[in-house]
mmCIF file of C-alpha atoms in Angstrom:
data_model
loop_
_atom_site.group_PDB
_atom_site.id
_atom_site.type_symbol
_atom_site.label_atom_id
_atom_site.label_comp_id
_atom_site.label_asym_id
_atom_site.label_seq_id
_atom_site.Cartn_x
_atom_site.Cartn_y
_atom_site.Cartn_z
ATOM 1 C CA UNK Z 1 -14.815 85.258 68.621
ATOM 2 C CA UNK Z 2 -16.339 83.170 65.647
ATOM 3 C CA UNK Z 3 -14.357 80.885 63.801
ATOM 4 C CA UNK Z 4 -13.906 81.615 60.244
ATOM 5 C CA UNK Z 5 -14.520 78.473 57.668
ATOM 6 C CA UNK Z 6 -10.933 77.255 57.344
ATOM 7 C CA UNK Z 7 -10.966 76.735 61.409
ATOM 8 C CA UNK Z 8 -14.061 74.382 60.825
ATOM 9 C CA UNK Z 9 -11.875 71.403 60.089
ATOM 10 C CA UNK Z 10 -13.527 68.058 59.916
ATOM 11 C CA UNK Z 11 -15.278 67.533 62.971
ATOM 12 C CA UNK Z 12 -18.255 70.205 61.697
ATOM 13 C CA UNK Z 13 -21.247 67.912 60.267
ATOM 14 C CA UNK Z 14 -21.880 68.675 56.344
ATOM 15 C CA UNK Z 15 -25.204 70.582 55.922
ATOM 16 C CA UNK Z 16 -26.889 70.252 52.705
ATOM 17 C CA UNK Z 17 -27.453 73.429 50.864
ATOM 18 C CA UNK Z 18 -29.938 72.070 48.406
ATOM 19 C CA UNK Z 19 -33.493 73.583 48.124
ATOM 20 C CA UNK Z 20 -36.234 71.328 48.149
ATOM 21 C CA UNK Z 21 -37.835 71.446 44.954
ATOM 22 C CA UNK Z 22 -41.370 70.119 46.145
ATOM 23 C CA UNK Z 23 -42.105 70.316 49.953
ATOM 24 C CA UNK Z 24 -45.376 69.606 51.926
ATOM 25 C CA UNK Z 25 -46.570 68.980 55.175
ATOM 26 C CA UNK Z 26 -49.137 66.310 56.006
ATOM 27 C CA UNK Z 27 -51.158 67.936 58.687
ATOM 28 C CA UNK Z 28 -54.649 67.337 59.800
ATOM 29 C CA UNK Z 29 -56.843 69.721 58.416
ATOM 30 C CA UNK Z 30 -59.161 71.923 60.137
ATOM 31 C CA UNK Z 31 -62.202 69.423 60.051
ATOM 32 C CA UNK Z 32 -60.325 66.690 61.852
ATOM 33 C CA UNK Z 33 -59.728 68.853 64.858
ATOM 34 C CA UNK Z 34 -63.249 69.190 66.247
ATOM 35 C CA UNK Z 35 -64.391 65.831 67.252
ATOM 36 C CA UNK Z 36 -61.399 64.883 68.946
ATOM 37 C CA UNK Z 37 -61.664 68.004 71.078
ATOM 38 C CA UNK Z 38 -65.430 67.781 71.447
ATOM 39 C CA UNK Z 39 -64.477 64.319 72.900
ATOM 40 C CA UNK Z 40 -61.791 65.412 75.039
ATOM 41 C CA UNK Z 41 -64.270 68.028 76.525
ATOM 42 C CA UNK Z 42 -66.753 65.298 77.229
ATOM 43 C CA UNK Z 43 -64.457 62.989 78.735
ATOM 44 C CA UNK Z 44 -63.307 65.653 81.226
ATOM 45 C CA UNK Z 45 -66.666 66.879 81.696
ATOM 46 C CA UNK Z 46 -67.430 62.953 83.046
ATOM 47 C CA UNK Z 47 -64.381 63.862 85.711
ATOM 48 C CA UNK Z 48 -65.413 67.444 86.687
ATOM 49 C CA UNK Z 49 -68.788 66.049 87.738
ATOM 50 C CA UNK Z 50 -67.147 64.321 90.697
ATOM 51 C CA UNK Z 51 -64.910 66.818 92.175
ATOM 52 C CA UNK Z 52 -64.959 70.375 92.764
ATOM 53 C CA UNK Z 53 -61.933 72.984 92.990
ATOM 54 C CA UNK Z 54 -58.542 72.079 91.084
ATOM 55 C CA UNK Z 55 -59.598 68.765 90.524
ATOM 56 C CA UNK Z 56 -62.744 69.913 88.529
ATOM 57 C CA UNK Z 57 -60.940 72.020 85.875
ATOM 58 C CA UNK Z 58 -57.984 70.064 85.648
ATOM 59 C CA UNK Z 59 -58.906 67.531 83.372
ATOM 60 C CA UNK Z 60 -60.192 69.567 80.912
ATOM 61 C CA UNK Z 61 -56.578 71.249 80.640
ATOM 62 C CA UNK Z 62 -54.972 67.802 80.627
ATOM 63 C CA UNK Z 63 -57.364 66.184 78.130
ATOM 64 C CA UNK Z 64 -57.632 69.587 75.576
ATOM 65 C CA UNK Z 65 -53.563 69.420 75.666
ATOM 66 C CA UNK Z 66 -53.285 65.717 74.984
ATOM 67 C CA UNK Z 67 -55.575 65.948 72.152
ATOM 68 C CA UNK Z 68 -53.629 69.148 70.680
ATOM 69 C CA UNK Z 69 -50.356 67.404 71.017
ATOM 70 C CA UNK Z 70 -51.904 64.224 69.242
ATOM 71 C CA UNK Z 71 -53.192 65.979 66.451
ATOM 72 C CA UNK Z 72 -49.782 67.717 66.211
ATOM 73 C CA UNK Z 73 -48.082 64.601 66.282
ATOM 74 C CA UNK Z 74 -50.088 62.739 63.415
ATOM 75 C CA UNK Z 75 -49.400 65.641 61.320
ATOM 76 C CA UNK Z 76 -45.455 65.768 61.427
ATOM 77 C CA UNK Z 77 -45.164 63.684 58.474
ATOM 78 C CA UNK Z 78 -43.334 65.503 55.437
ATOM 79 C CA UNK Z 79 -42.938 64.794 51.647
ATOM 80 C CA UNK Z 80 -40.143 66.410 50.207
ATOM 81 C CA UNK Z 81 -37.939 66.369 46.903
ATOM 82 C CA UNK Z 82 -34.350 67.970 47.308
ATOM 83 C CA UNK Z 83 -30.871 66.971 46.384
ATOM 84 C CA UNK Z 84 -32.168 64.110 43.955
ATOM 85 C CA UNK Z 85 -34.164 62.479 46.335
ATOM 86 C CA UNK Z 86 -37.833 61.838 47.503
ATOM 87 C CA UNK Z 87 -37.777 62.171 51.339
ATOM 88 C CA UNK Z 88 -40.905 61.058 53.034
ATOM 89 C CA UNK Z 89 -41.691 60.398 56.505
ATOM 90 C CA UNK Z 90 -40.911 61.974 59.856
ATOM 91 C CA UNK Z 91 -38.017 62.517 61.891
ATOM 92 C CA UNK Z 92 -35.530 60.235 59.827
ATOM 93 C CA UNK Z 93 -37.415 59.934 56.722
ATOM 94 C CA UNK Z 94 -37.168 57.050 53.961
ATOM 95 C CA UNK Z 95 -35.685 58.386 50.797
ATOM 96 C CA UNK Z 96 -35.443 57.548 47.485
ATOM 97 C CA UNK Z 97 -33.084 58.680 45.046
ATOM 98 C CA UNK Z 98 -34.664 60.031 41.540
ATOM 99 C CA UNK Z 99 -32.616 57.599 39.522
ATOM 100 C CA UNK Z 100 -34.564 54.569 40.666
ATOM 101 C CA UNK Z 101 -37.696 55.983 40.201
ATOM 102 C CA UNK Z 102 -39.872 54.538 37.355
ATOM 103 C CA UNK Z 103 -43.531 55.235 36.569
ATOM 104 C CA UNK Z 104 -45.652 57.610 38.424
ATOM 105 C CA UNK Z 105 -49.263 57.030 38.742
ATOM 106 C CA UNK Z 106 -51.736 59.857 40.485
ATOM 107 C CA UNK Z 107 -54.254 58.035 42.562
ATOM 108 C CA UNK Z 108 -57.389 59.771 42.863
ATOM 109 C CA UNK Z 109 -59.519 60.074 46.136
ATOM 110 C CA UNK Z 110 -61.905 57.712 44.685
ATOM 111 C CA UNK Z 111 -59.481 55.027 44.022
ATOM 112 C CA UNK Z 112 -57.970 54.943 47.041
ATOM 113 C CA UNK Z 113 -59.709 52.512 48.689
ATOM 114 C CA UNK Z 114 -58.790 49.593 45.423
ATOM 115 C CA UNK Z 115 -54.928 51.066 45.858
ATOM 116 C CA UNK Z 116 -54.895 50.487 49.994
ATOM 117 C CA UNK Z 117 -57.256 47.513 49.870
ATOM 118 C CA UNK Z 118 -57.284 44.497 47.028
ATOM 119 C CA UNK Z 119 -54.834 46.350 44.751
ATOM 120 C CA UNK Z 120 -51.926 46.762 47.564
ATOM 121 C CA UNK Z 121 -48.957 44.891 47.239
ATOM 122 C CA UNK Z 122 -47.728 43.837 51.057
ATOM 123 C CA UNK Z 123 -44.151 44.703 49.699
ATOM 124 C CA UNK Z 124 -44.889 48.437 49.018
ATOM 125 C CA UNK Z 125 -44.014 51.414 51.281
ATOM 126 C CA UNK Z 126 -47.013 53.339 52.300
ATOM 127 C CA UNK Z 127 -47.308 56.794 53.835
ATOM 128 C CA UNK Z 128 -51.045 57.296 54.097
ATOM 129 C CA UNK Z 129 -52.786 59.883 56.072
ATOM 130 C CA UNK Z 130 -56.689 59.370 56.122
ATOM 131 C CA UNK Z 131 -57.293 63.256 55.763
ATOM 132 C CA UNK Z 132 -55.143 63.748 52.640
ATOM 133 C CA UNK Z 133 -57.402 62.484 49.594
ATOM 134 C CA UNK Z 134 -55.222 61.720 46.679
ATOM 135 C CA UNK Z 135 -51.675 59.674 46.472
ATOM 136 C CA UNK Z 136 -48.875 59.314 44.360
ATOM 137 C CA UNK Z 137 -47.953 55.382 43.332
ATOM 138 C CA UNK Z 138 -44.143 55.577 42.459
ATOM 139 C CA UNK Z 139 -42.519 52.750 40.853
ATOM 140 C CA UNK Z 140 -39.187 51.579 41.864
ATOM 141 C CA UNK Z 141 -36.438 50.251 39.196
ATOM 142 C CA UNK Z 142 -33.756 49.481 41.756
ATOM 143 C CA UNK Z 143 -33.358 45.835 40.934
ATOM 144 C CA UNK Z 144 -31.994 45.352 44.184
ATOM 145 C CA UNK Z 145 -34.977 46.754 46.434
ATOM 146 C CA UNK Z 146 -37.733 44.360 47.322
ATOM 147 C CA UNK Z 147 -39.998 47.159 47.175
ATOM 148 C CA UNK Z 148 -42.376 47.277 44.033
ATOM 149 C CA UNK Z 149 -43.255 50.912 45.004
ATOM 150 C CA UNK Z 150 -43.990 53.614 47.087
ATOM 151 C CA UNK Z 151 -47.546 54.839 47.880
ATOM 152 C CA UNK Z 152 -47.666 58.138 49.320
ATOM 153 C CA UNK Z 153 -50.345 60.186 50.625
ATOM 154 C CA UNK Z 154 -49.943 64.414 49.052
ATOM 155 C CA UNK Z 155 -52.336 66.954 48.483
ATOM 156 C CA UNK Z 156 -50.624 67.725 44.985
ATOM 157 C CA UNK Z 157 -50.043 64.300 43.486
ATOM 158 C CA UNK Z 158 -49.638 66.065 40.027
ATOM 159 C CA UNK Z 159 -47.118 68.841 41.335
ATOM 160 C CA UNK Z 160 -44.843 66.218 42.948
ATOM 161 C CA UNK Z 161 -44.900 63.963 39.612
ATOM 162 C CA UNK Z 162 -43.643 66.927 37.979
ATOM 163 C CA UNK Z 163 -40.936 67.646 40.461
ATOM 164 C CA UNK Z 164 -40.028 63.969 40.131
ATOM 165 C CA UNK Z 165 -39.599 64.421 36.255
ATOM 166 C CA UNK Z 166 -38.221 67.555 36.187
ATOM 167 C CA UNK Z 167 -35.403 66.450 38.826
ATOM 168 C CA UNK Z 168 -34.686 63.167 36.628
ATOM 169 C CA UNK Z 169 -34.313 65.314 33.148
ATOM 170 C CA UNK Z 170 -31.780 68.034 35.213
ATOM 171 C CA UNK Z 171 -29.878 64.862 36.394
ATOM 172 C CA UNK Z 172 -30.044 62.698 33.085
ATOM 173 C CA UNK Z 173 -32.280 59.848 34.149
#
């Protein structure tokens, strides 16, 4: 028999009901897949040449499965704006309350090399995915945080920046 909300007590963990105002998964696009898959098949073919039967086709199954899992693992990072926080990463994501967000700068694909190379502050927090063109630089205003800014790969930096500004305005920052 299901318990009602009064029986739940303090043992039940709090579940956030805040809806994400922006959400994006930094998955690897289709054009990133063929080269690793071809490499896996070629490696398996090298092994296949020396064996017959099960030992001949098993490397294909293993190599292709490993490449698929690896490509899915590479695309697990997410960018979300929910509950007044910018959440970036996979698993246990880094979070930044919007009240500590300062200047927002869209970095185009053409300017990415400069932003990640000579223009990069070593103390910056970076989530970079090579298959995602543009980025968003989020300057921090928290005096206690040694991180000067976050540099985030995102397919829609303008939408993310607008969502952050909207969230800040809603919270009175």
